[in-house]
Amino acid sequence: MKDERIVEMFWERDENAIRETEKKYGDFCHYLAENYLSSREDREECINDTMLALWNNIPPEKPKSFFAYLSGIIRKISLERSRSNNAWKRGGQVHFVSEEILMMLDDGSDLAADYESKRAGDVLNKLLDRSSEGDRTVFIMRFWFNESYANICARTGFSEGKAKMAVSRMRAKLKEMLREEGIIV
Amino acid sequence: MKKKTENMDKRLLGALDHIDDRFVEEAANKIKERPAGAYAGGINKRKAFRQMAVLAACMFLLGAALPLAANLIGRLPGMLAGAGSSEAEPTQPPKPDDPALSEEYFTAGAISHISGAWNGIDYEGNWIYVDRSHNRSRILKYDPETKEISSACIDFACTYSYNDCELCVPALWDINYIEIIGDWLLYGYTTDASIATDKGGSTLSVYNMKTGESRVVSEKTVEGNTVTYPVECYAIDGKAYFSVSKVENPGTTDKVRTEYIYSYDPETDETVYMFEKPENMALIGITNKRFIFTVPRQSLSAPANIWTTDYTGGNLKKEDVLDFDTVMVCGTYAYEANPEMIDYAKAGYNLRVYDVKTNTVFKIDLGFEVDHCLVDSGRLFFTTITNDRTVQLYETDLRGENKKLVFESRDMSFYPVRGVGDHLVIKVQGSASGYLTIDLSLGVITDIPVLKAWPDSAPW
């Protein structure tokens, strides 16, 4: 099923939208969550939270790229989960991870930090735009998908040295650009 | 020291959150097209094809018989089908030279974290080490492929400042040791210079090299007249084992010290009490079966007192054979070195080696006076100085056999610091003080990415 149709089903509040999403992207969601979480139970919970987030956010959201939107949510939830797991145990507090992430997605809080992130994001996009496809792919796989170098090399055909060099170059350029924009000193 | 991990991580993560969808999709398409592992032989196939093409072209140009060229081309499919298994393996340091490791083995690296005398750890082909310049103690990463030095933390815009970076502490404090378990970096630092009077303190922390998550595992606590703090930590088989010192009435004649051993799993963040340490003994290392302790010697000339227990703290026994303060271990061997691990140069020096498989000690005699020695990932490196002041670097296997000259220089004095795959980091002494990298496969210094003592060149 095409992504546009899945988004329409969310808008129509058709619960089959979740089923279709799982059918089409279930494996990918597991793979992405696995890059952040070693526990199977955590991964499954994060995927469930992702589906809930999709249901709650679409509408009013109407993502142009459903796949990128879905990936962004599961990545954020998995990352947050891997960090907040132990805060939960240590302090005895109950962290409803999915609700916190949903709040972040709703863009409700911490406007200053969000503004800085957006500026940094604009700079990063400029850099990615200027970079070669190879460098860009390696960078995103490494930092967005949290892939190991072994997997990156297997997918891109790069040698490990070349992949690391690409990442190193991008990082240096990004640092320079962030400084020029005054985002870091 | 405040931990500001969340702010720094948020900045980094925040930027990543705003990446254009098209970039994510572009990368995702690559992932969907080529699942990891499916192309393990892909690189080799292209390489094999190029090699065959070049060879065939050369044969043709040299006027080789057409049937011979045809034969080579005919073999091409077979070569492509067979290519892949051996060369596809990522470059790894050579394994310990024993064909069958015994059931018992040491932790990888230093058996004893002697400040300034250990050489860091390997993480994904990078050398992770502690740098103590610029009035701070910080954990850095050196990548011998890209020749880049950076903070070991994940933040792009790391300021290398102890106000912002998890892996940096002020100079008055000190990062004493580091260990690695998977992606988890464990590091211990003293937080109070008066630790020697037992009023000091220290902290054992853990940092995830992929996500930037950080936690305090154990830290100084004070309750009335009792102070507790972590002392030492070693990692083996996915867990860390650390000792905690409890001191009652510190700094007085009524002082009482007890020490306890704990295990820690960074994946589950679970700390488990194991046993009370034998009295008056210092934990200096572990194997997968035993804890290794030492009793302070009465004098430097007296033999070391090495004791071991099992993992329950039972079976305490003195190890008469292991009568030296081992510093470096690899696989089933432990190598004797002087505590400073700086200079072994003694006339007729023989390096003593303890083999845990056979519970015996043997000597390595290379036929020359050893200046420095490094044991690293399945091999030994030795330097010696010849009569004409040439510094020679030799490599041997873990038993000191199969000696080969790797590098030599008359222009500089140096010693080995750390091997990372096919590269060896050496420390240059004297007026040109700094670090260089040797490419072991070529036997030459291929680049000069000087990891200087950072007075001038470092931008931070």
XYZ file of C-alpha atoms in Angstrom:
645
model
C 0.000 0.000 0.000
C 1.271 3.447 -0.851
C 2.275 5.756 1.935
C -0.178 8.426 0.808
C -3.042 5.968 1.266
C -1.824 5.013 4.751
C -1.768 8.680 5.737
C -5.294 9.079 4.366
C -6.431 6.166 6.500
C -5.029 7.862 9.587
C -6.969 10.958 8.676
C -10.084 8.865 8.202
C -9.452 7.381 11.675
C -9.385 3.959 10.123
C -7.604 1.610 12.527
C -6.339 -0.449 9.622
C -3.825 2.349 9.134
C -1.852 0.919 12.052
C -2.047 -2.583 10.631
C -0.876 -1.434 7.228
C 1.969 0.504 8.780
C 3.089 -2.548 10.710
C 2.828 -4.720 7.649
C 4.869 -2.378 5.494
C 7.364 -1.019 8.005
C 7.328 -3.424 10.917
C 10.695 -4.975 10.058
C 12.263 -1.623 9.503
C 10.965 -0.362 12.830
C 12.492 -3.339 14.587
C 15.793 -2.811 12.841
C 15.918 0.866 13.778
C 14.921 0.236 17.399
C 17.551 -2.494 17.616
C 20.237 0.058 16.841
C 19.373 1.780 20.113
C 17.934 -0.889 22.378
C 19.275 -4.314 23.137
C 16.222 -5.571 25.009
C 13.485 -7.119 22.897
C 10.802 -6.033 25.335
C 11.992 -2.426 25.157
C 11.999 -2.535 21.382
C 8.472 -3.882 21.201
C 7.240 -1.297 23.638
C 8.868 1.454 21.636
C 7.260 0.223 18.467
C 3.892 0.183 20.198
C 4.514 3.715 21.433
C 5.409 4.714 17.908
C 2.118 3.428 16.544
C 0.284 5.287 19.276
C 2.194 8.455 18.460
C 1.274 8.107 14.795
C -2.393 7.655 15.708
C -2.389 10.677 17.992
C -0.497 12.970 15.654
C -2.065 12.197 12.309
C -4.181 14.276 12.070
C -3.417 17.145 12.463
C -0.059 16.241 10.925
C 0.016 15.308 7.277
C 3.628 14.264 6.657
C 4.875 14.589 3.102
C 7.170 11.628 3.673
C 5.413 9.123 5.874
C 8.468 6.897 6.023
C 10.775 9.667 7.244
C 8.129 10.801 9.725
C 7.708 7.286 11.113
C 11.480 6.762 11.292
C 11.900 10.023 13.152
C 9.365 9.054 15.775
C 10.705 5.598 16.423
C 14.246 6.872 16.534
C 13.368 9.535 19.069
C 11.357 7.155 21.237
C 14.065 4.493 21.165
C 16.765 6.972 21.997
C 14.770 8.491 24.808
C 13.926 5.062 26.105
C 17.524 3.996 26.211
C 18.321 7.068 28.268
C 15.350 7.185 30.548
C 15.160 3.490 31.392
C 17.512 3.855 34.276
C 16.156 7.142 35.546
C 12.943 5.217 35.993
C 14.582 2.505 38.059
C 16.918 4.717 40.044
C 14.587 7.363 41.345
C 11.519 5.223 41.597
C 9.789 7.769 39.399
C 7.471 6.600 36.761
C 8.443 7.967 33.387
C 5.726 7.621 30.826
C 8.180 7.721 27.978
C 5.612 7.752 25.224
C 3.735 10.707 26.714
C 6.927 12.702 27.140
C 7.927 12.098 23.561
C 4.489 13.005 22.360
C 4.768 16.264 24.260
C 8.095 16.992 22.587
C 6.584 16.247 19.224
C 3.723 18.554 20.008
C 6.306 21.275 20.234
C 4.838 22.542 23.430
C 7.806 23.063 25.706
C 11.290 24.440 25.901
C 11.003 26.806 23.007
C 14.509 28.198 23.398
C 16.173 24.795 23.102
C 13.905 23.945 20.212
C 14.878 27.130 18.400
C 18.562 26.342 18.787
C 17.974 22.824 17.545
C 16.159 24.138 14.505
C 19.016 26.519 13.699
C 21.552 23.743 14.110
C 19.330 21.540 11.979
C 19.251 24.175 9.204
C 23.031 24.287 9.207
C 23.235 20.526 9.120
C 20.834 20.375 6.173
C 22.917 22.927 4.288
C 25.972 20.775 4.831
C 24.210 17.607 3.774
C 22.931 19.327 0.671
C 26.417 20.332 -0.370
C 27.964 16.965 0.344
C 28.306 14.046 -2.005
C 25.698 11.336 -1.816
C 28.264 8.895 -0.485
C 29.392 11.132 2.355
C 25.852 12.059 3.185
C 24.686 8.469 3.292
C 27.526 7.419 5.567
C 26.856 10.350 7.883
C 23.135 9.678 8.197
C 23.634 5.962 8.657
C 26.126 6.612 11.390
C 24.389 9.330 13.346
C 20.745 9.054 12.529
C 20.360 5.299 12.139
C 23.126 4.577 14.623
C 24.704 1.970 12.355
C 28.029 0.320 13.060
C 30.838 0.918 10.579
C 30.720 -2.738 9.607
C 27.089 -2.382 8.497
C 27.764 0.942 6.791
C 30.561 -0.615 4.762
C 28.398 -3.581 3.842
C 25.641 -1.286 2.621
C 27.705 1.343 0.802
C 30.635 -0.672 -0.457
C 33.021 1.774 1.231
C 36.059 0.568 3.077
C 36.054 1.281 6.774
C 38.824 3.824 6.349
C 36.888 5.652 3.683
C 33.685 5.668 5.721
C 35.451 7.015 8.776
C 37.157 9.651 6.696
C 33.805 10.760 5.335
C 32.376 11.075 8.835
C 35.428 12.894 10.052
C 35.263 15.384 7.178
C 31.581 16.055 7.707
C 32.079 16.601 11.419
C 34.874 19.077 10.866
C 32.818 20.999 8.306
C 29.776 21.007 10.537
C 31.749 22.360 13.444
C 33.089 25.130 11.250
C 29.640 26.020 9.962
C 28.114 26.009 13.429
C 30.822 28.382 14.572
C 30.231 30.699 11.620
C 26.552 30.851 12.490
C 27.365 31.617 16.102
C 25.582 28.528 17.352
C 28.737 27.366 19.071
C 31.799 29.335 20.079
C 31.041 18.739 39.001
C 27.719 19.104 37.308
C 26.883 16.706 34.588
C 25.437 18.507 31.602
C 24.999 15.538 29.366
C 21.363 16.209 28.636
C 21.926 19.753 27.309
C 24.791 18.775 25.056
C 23.046 15.684 23.819
C 19.905 17.655 23.173
C 21.776 20.108 20.996
C 23.252 17.306 18.952
C 20.081 15.292 18.849
C 18.086 18.401 18.170
C 20.004 19.100 14.990
C 19.539 15.524 13.850
C 15.802 15.818 14.509
C 15.544 18.528 11.855
C 17.244 16.712 9.009
C 15.318 16.910 5.760
C 13.210 13.848 5.053
C 14.853 13.327 1.682
C 18.223 12.665 3.317
C 16.709 10.098 5.651
C 14.946 8.407 2.771
C 18.058 8.384 0.645
C 20.003 6.571 3.369
C 17.080 4.299 4.171
C 16.864 3.215 0.546
C 20.453 2.086 0.714
C 19.658 0.122 3.856
C 16.659 -1.528 2.249
C 18.598 -2.358 -0.932
C 21.552 -3.941 0.755
C 20.987 -5.614 4.104
C 24.177 -5.853 6.135
C 26.049 -9.108 5.549
C 24.655 -9.742 2.067
C 27.590 -7.899 0.520
C 30.298 -9.242 2.768
C 31.978 -10.495 -0.350
C 30.962 -7.603 -2.547
C 34.089 -5.590 -2.052
C 36.230 -8.575 -2.760
C 34.404 -9.400 -5.913
C 35.064 -5.968 -7.310
C 38.643 -6.114 -6.121
C 39.119 -9.578 -7.594
C 37.602 -8.451 -10.866
C 39.929 -5.449 -11.050
C 42.903 -7.605 -10.242
C 41.961 -10.106 -12.877
C 41.338 -7.390 -15.433
C 44.732 -5.832 -14.785
C 46.449 -9.185 -14.907
C 44.730 -10.153 -18.121
C 45.642 -6.825 -19.692
C 49.285 -7.203 -18.690
C 49.450 -10.675 -20.081
C 47.996 -9.485 -23.356
C 50.370 -6.574 -23.638
C 53.335 -8.788 -22.890
C 52.294 -10.945 -25.788
C 51.318 -13.876 -23.699
C 49.606 -16.661 -25.534
C 45.948 -16.041 -26.093
C 44.999 -19.387 -24.646
C 46.684 -18.412 -21.405
C 44.728 -15.176 -21.222
C 41.598 -17.087 -22.059
C 42.392 -19.488 -19.288
C 42.671 -16.668 -16.789
C 39.402 -15.169 -17.891
C 37.851 -18.587 -17.756
C 38.875 -18.920 -14.155
C 37.303 -15.576 -13.281
C 33.837 -16.857 -12.325
C 35.403 -19.467 -10.061
C 37.584 -16.884 -8.385
C 34.666 -14.520 -7.893
C 32.565 -17.295 -6.433
C 35.308 -18.261 -4.045
C 36.463 -14.744 -3.183
C 35.228 -13.111 -0.114
C 35.686 -15.201 2.942
C 39.244 -14.510 3.963
C 39.717 -10.946 2.767
C 36.225 -9.856 3.756
C 37.134 -10.199 7.375
C 37.766 -6.818 8.896
C 41.306 -6.155 9.943
C 41.693 -7.361 13.483
C 44.648 -7.494 15.724
C 46.137 -10.976 15.711
C 44.649 -13.319 18.250
C 46.741 -14.670 21.069
C 49.097 -17.193 19.645
C 47.897 -20.176 21.601
C 45.833 -22.403 19.383
C 43.549 -23.380 22.195
C 43.102 -20.925 25.001
C 42.860 -22.498 28.395
C 39.688 -22.245 30.323
C 41.096 -19.417 32.372
C 42.226 -16.109 30.907
C 43.002 -12.589 31.999
C 41.171 -9.401 31.269
C 42.388 -7.715 28.108
C 44.887 -5.009 28.832
C 46.502 -3.992 32.046
C 46.174 -6.282 34.983
C 46.947 -3.368 37.177
C 45.999 0.208 36.494
C 49.138 1.993 37.455
C 48.610 5.654 36.868
C 50.504 6.843 33.818
C 51.738 3.407 32.961
C 48.857 1.894 31.068
C 48.050 2.566 27.517
C 44.334 2.963 27.095
C 41.922 0.731 25.279
C 40.788 -0.240 21.852
C 37.307 0.735 20.736
C 36.191 0.087 17.161
C 39.713 0.518 15.879
C 40.284 3.706 17.838
C 42.688 4.269 20.663
C 40.880 5.628 23.689
C 43.230 7.127 26.218
C 43.544 9.692 28.944
C 45.244 12.948 28.133
C 46.520 15.042 30.987
C 47.435 18.359 29.477
C 45.862 21.807 29.476
C 45.121 21.572 33.168
C 42.597 18.868 32.805
C 42.292 15.153 32.584
C 40.170 14.068 29.647
C 39.413 10.987 27.633
C 40.336 11.303 23.982
C 40.074 9.161 20.900
C 42.674 8.687 18.217
C 41.682 7.144 14.884
C 44.742 5.808 13.074
C 42.842 5.609 9.760
C 41.825 9.252 9.622
C 44.665 10.413 11.879
C 42.133 12.430 13.795
C 42.111 13.140 17.479
C 38.836 14.006 19.071
C 36.997 13.760 22.305
C 35.816 10.256 23.066
C 32.389 11.737 23.732
C 29.786 11.838 20.964
C 29.207 15.565 20.886
C 30.235 17.230 17.616
C 30.814 20.512 19.265
C 32.563 19.249 22.365
C 34.367 22.092 24.057
C 36.670 19.709 25.934
C 35.815 21.636 29.013
C 35.085 20.011 32.333
C 32.033 22.222 32.639
C 30.441 20.662 29.607
C 32.055 17.384 28.705
C 31.311 14.186 30.560
C 34.745 12.827 29.829
C 36.773 15.704 31.137
C 37.650 16.562 34.720
C 39.756 19.353 36.234
C 43.456 18.757 36.651
C 43.240 18.589 40.424
C 41.079 15.581 39.895
C 42.319 12.766 37.695
C 40.872 10.035 35.532
C 42.698 7.038 36.931
C 41.541 4.228 34.693
C 39.238 3.340 31.855
C 37.640 0.078 30.791
C 35.325 -0.793 27.936
C 32.364 -3.169 27.855
C 30.738 -3.174 24.437
C 29.810 0.470 23.862
C 30.066 1.322 27.539
C 33.133 3.191 28.683
C 33.804 2.886 32.396
C 36.089 5.419 33.969
C 37.136 6.257 37.464
C 38.382 9.587 38.708
C 39.382 11.033 42.037
C 37.319 13.987 43.114
C 39.266 15.030 46.100
C 43.016 15.454 46.319
C 42.977 14.420 49.948
C 41.908 10.921 49.125
C 45.146 9.668 50.621
C 43.934 10.720 54.050
C 40.726 8.801 53.474
C 38.798 12.016 53.597
C 39.032 12.134 49.837
C 36.777 10.513 47.332
C 36.396 9.153 43.880
C 33.722 8.321 41.367
C 33.181 5.450 39.010
C 31.082 6.434 35.999
C 29.938 4.850 32.800
C 29.376 6.490 29.402
C 27.804 5.043 26.294
C 29.972 5.758 23.275
C 27.021 5.619 20.905
C 24.186 7.365 22.711
C 26.063 9.632 25.090
C 24.149 8.294 28.059
C 26.095 8.605 31.259
C 25.575 7.328 34.777
C 27.364 7.341 38.063
C 27.982 3.770 39.168
C 29.552 4.464 42.515
C 30.706 7.612 44.252
C 31.943 8.895 47.531
C 29.399 8.950 50.340
C 29.803 10.272 53.851
C 27.707 9.164 56.789
C 28.873 10.459 60.080
C 32.459 9.308 60.502
C 32.320 6.794 57.704
C 33.457 7.459 54.177
C 32.988 5.069 51.267
C 34.300 5.422 47.746
C 35.128 3.222 44.761
C 38.767 2.295 44.347
C 39.433 0.140 41.338
C 37.547 -1.442 38.476
C 38.219 -4.194 35.920
C 36.045 -5.519 33.155
C 35.742 -9.004 31.782
C 33.071 -10.898 29.853
C 30.535 -8.094 29.769
C 30.698 -7.080 33.408
C 32.730 -4.747 35.525
C 34.082 -5.661 38.929
C 34.983 -2.891 41.277
C 36.069 -2.492 44.846
C 34.602 -0.054 47.344
C 36.539 1.143 50.324
C 34.700 1.870 53.545
C 36.706 3.833 56.053
C 35.525 4.471 59.578
C 37.114 7.358 61.480
C 39.320 8.453 58.604
C 42.447 10.400 59.433
C 42.538 9.124 63.011
C 44.342 6.384 64.850
C 41.012 4.601 65.159
C 40.712 4.295 61.428
C 39.210 1.015 60.242
C 39.120 0.112 56.593
C 37.037 -2.584 54.987
C 36.727 -3.187 51.290
C 34.042 -4.852 49.304
C 33.795 -6.252 45.815
C 30.830 -5.532 43.545
C 29.899 -6.458 40.030
C 28.225 -4.070 37.597
C 26.376 -4.726 34.359
C 26.142 -1.580 32.205
C 23.364 -3.024 30.067
C 21.036 -3.553 32.990
C 22.603 -0.929 35.274
C 22.623 -3.559 37.973
C 25.136 -3.498 40.812
C 25.525 -6.668 42.860
C 27.475 -7.109 46.066
C 29.868 -10.061 45.830
C 32.081 -10.394 48.883
C 34.269 -8.646 51.397
C 37.823 -8.354 50.197
C 40.590 -10.144 52.094
C 42.071 -7.859 54.677
C 45.086 -5.703 53.783
C 45.082 -6.778 50.180
C 44.803 -4.641 47.074
C 42.837 -5.792 44.055
C 45.166 -5.742 41.090
C 43.300 -7.694 38.465
C 40.983 -10.515 37.562
C 40.687 -13.536 35.355
C 37.438 -15.105 34.293
C 37.735 -17.397 37.290
C 39.694 -15.604 39.969
C 40.290 -12.282 41.635
C 43.934 -11.327 42.020
C 45.198 -9.463 45.059
C 48.510 -8.323 46.319
C 49.820 -7.688 49.799
C 52.037 -4.606 50.003
C 55.697 -5.623 50.031
C 57.991 -4.742 52.867
C 60.655 -3.600 50.403
C 61.131 -3.332 46.668
C 63.578 -6.180 46.666
C 61.154 -8.528 48.397
C 59.102 -10.772 46.121
C 55.512 -9.755 45.542
C 52.779 -11.496 47.488
C 50.105 -12.512 45.056
C 46.903 -14.037 46.336
C 43.794 -15.156 44.545
C 40.217 -16.004 45.409
C 37.389 -17.401 43.365
C 34.371 -15.316 42.444
C 32.673 -16.000 45.770
C 35.671 -14.666 47.648
C 36.499 -18.194 48.769
C 39.522 -20.420 48.096
C 41.916 -17.717 49.184
C 45.425 -18.912 48.391
C 48.877 -17.564 47.886
C 50.221 -17.977 44.359
C 53.882 -18.744 44.932
C 54.647 -19.094 41.260
C 53.154 -15.730 40.392
C 55.556 -13.779 42.518
C 55.823 -10.579 40.546
C 53.659 -7.506 40.177
C 52.333 -8.163 36.752
C 51.344 -5.121 34.754
C 50.397 -6.274 31.280
C 48.288 -9.251 30.342
C 47.038 -10.758 27.154
C 45.063 -13.947 26.793
C 46.557 -16.456 29.176
C 49.839 -14.655 29.786
C 50.847 -12.055 32.344
C 54.070 -10.121 31.841
C 56.293 -8.746 34.505
C 57.307 -5.143 34.306
C 58.613 -2.649 36.770
C 55.875 -0.545 38.319
C 56.658 2.543 36.298
C 56.682 0.494 33.089
C 59.185 2.914 31.748
C 62.541 1.321 31.639
C 63.505 -2.304 31.717
C 67.041 -1.715 30.608
C 69.131 -3.987 32.746
C 72.136 -5.978 31.735
C 71.069 -9.475 30.752
C 67.458 -8.614 31.279
C 64.950 -11.361 30.799
C 61.239 -10.644 30.690
C 59.385 -13.024 32.935
C 56.026 -14.324 31.785
C 53.407 -16.189 33.768
C 51.335 -18.724 31.860
C 48.019 -19.268 33.622
C 47.370 -22.452 31.610
C 50.300 -24.280 33.091
C 50.732 -22.154 36.219
C 54.410 -21.689 35.370
C 56.757 -18.817 34.711
C 59.122 -18.741 31.773
C 61.558 -16.148 30.533
C 61.821 -14.379 27.249
C 65.380 -13.716 26.169
C 65.619 -11.835 22.913
C 69.376 -11.737 22.832
C 69.545 -8.024 23.432
C 68.993 -5.586 26.211
C 65.388 -4.446 26.214
C 64.698 -0.755 26.517
C 60.896 -0.828 26.510
C 58.261 -3.477 26.150
C 54.599 -3.400 25.222
C 52.167 -6.271 25.105
C 49.232 -5.578 22.853
C 46.468 -7.662 21.359
C 48.328 -10.837 20.710
C 51.838 -9.529 20.152
C 54.785 -8.062 21.966
C 56.787 -5.031 20.968
C 60.300 -4.426 22.204
C 62.719 -1.606 21.653
C 66.428 -1.781 22.030
C 69.235 0.703 21.453
C 72.224 -0.438 19.442
C 75.803 0.654 19.941
C 75.483 3.374 17.331
C 72.396 4.746 19.089
C 69.890 3.347 16.612
C 66.562 2.585 18.255
C 65.141 -0.655 16.921
C 61.556 -1.828 17.292
C 60.879 -5.566 17.240
C 57.656 -7.508 17.194
C 57.244 -11.054 18.518
C 54.393 -13.377 19.390
C 53.177 -13.659 22.956
C 55.893 -16.132 23.896
C 58.623 -13.883 22.548
C 59.173 -16.021 19.479
C 59.164 -15.228 15.754
C 61.027 -12.021 16.301
C 61.055 -9.502 13.445
C 62.475 -6.043 13.088
C 59.622 -3.657 12.369
C 61.168 -0.237 12.396
C 64.355 1.555 13.348
C 65.573 5.091 13.591
C 68.773 6.896 14.370
C 67.045 10.245 14.449
C 64.752 9.836 17.380
C 64.370 8.026 20.632
C 60.972 6.417 21.077
C 59.007 3.629 22.699
C 55.754 1.852 21.847
C 52.580 3.036 23.504
C 49.598 1.403 21.869
C 48.839 -0.892 18.968
C 45.576 -0.296 17.128
C 45.108 -2.873 14.419
C 47.869 -2.386 11.877
C 49.114 0.796 13.460
C 51.379 1.353 16.397
C 51.451 4.581 18.332
C 54.900 5.458 19.608
C 56.020 8.149 21.997
C 58.956 10.182 20.875
C 61.250 11.408 23.577
C 63.473 14.396 23.943
C 63.147 17.752 22.269
C 60.844 16.394 19.569
C 58.537 14.994 22.178
C 55.186 13.832 20.918
C 53.512 10.854 19.343
C 53.787 9.287 15.937
C 52.056 6.427 14.203
C 53.816 3.546 12.512
C 52.069 1.521 9.861
C 53.155 -1.975 10.851
C 52.281 -3.524 7.532
C 54.661 -1.147 5.755
C 57.149 -0.660 8.544
C 57.209 3.075 8.044
C 55.856 6.215 9.587
C 53.183 7.023 7.082
C 52.045 10.224 8.596
C 52.856 12.554 11.384
C 49.558 13.231 13.141
C 51.335 14.500 16.126
C 49.345 13.803 19.244
C 51.488 16.345 20.905
C 51.447 17.203 24.545
C 49.017 19.797 23.196
C 50.756 22.971 24.101
C 50.434 24.648 20.725
C 48.742 22.709 18.026
C 45.497 21.695 19.635
C 42.647 24.088 19.018
C 41.164 23.330 22.391
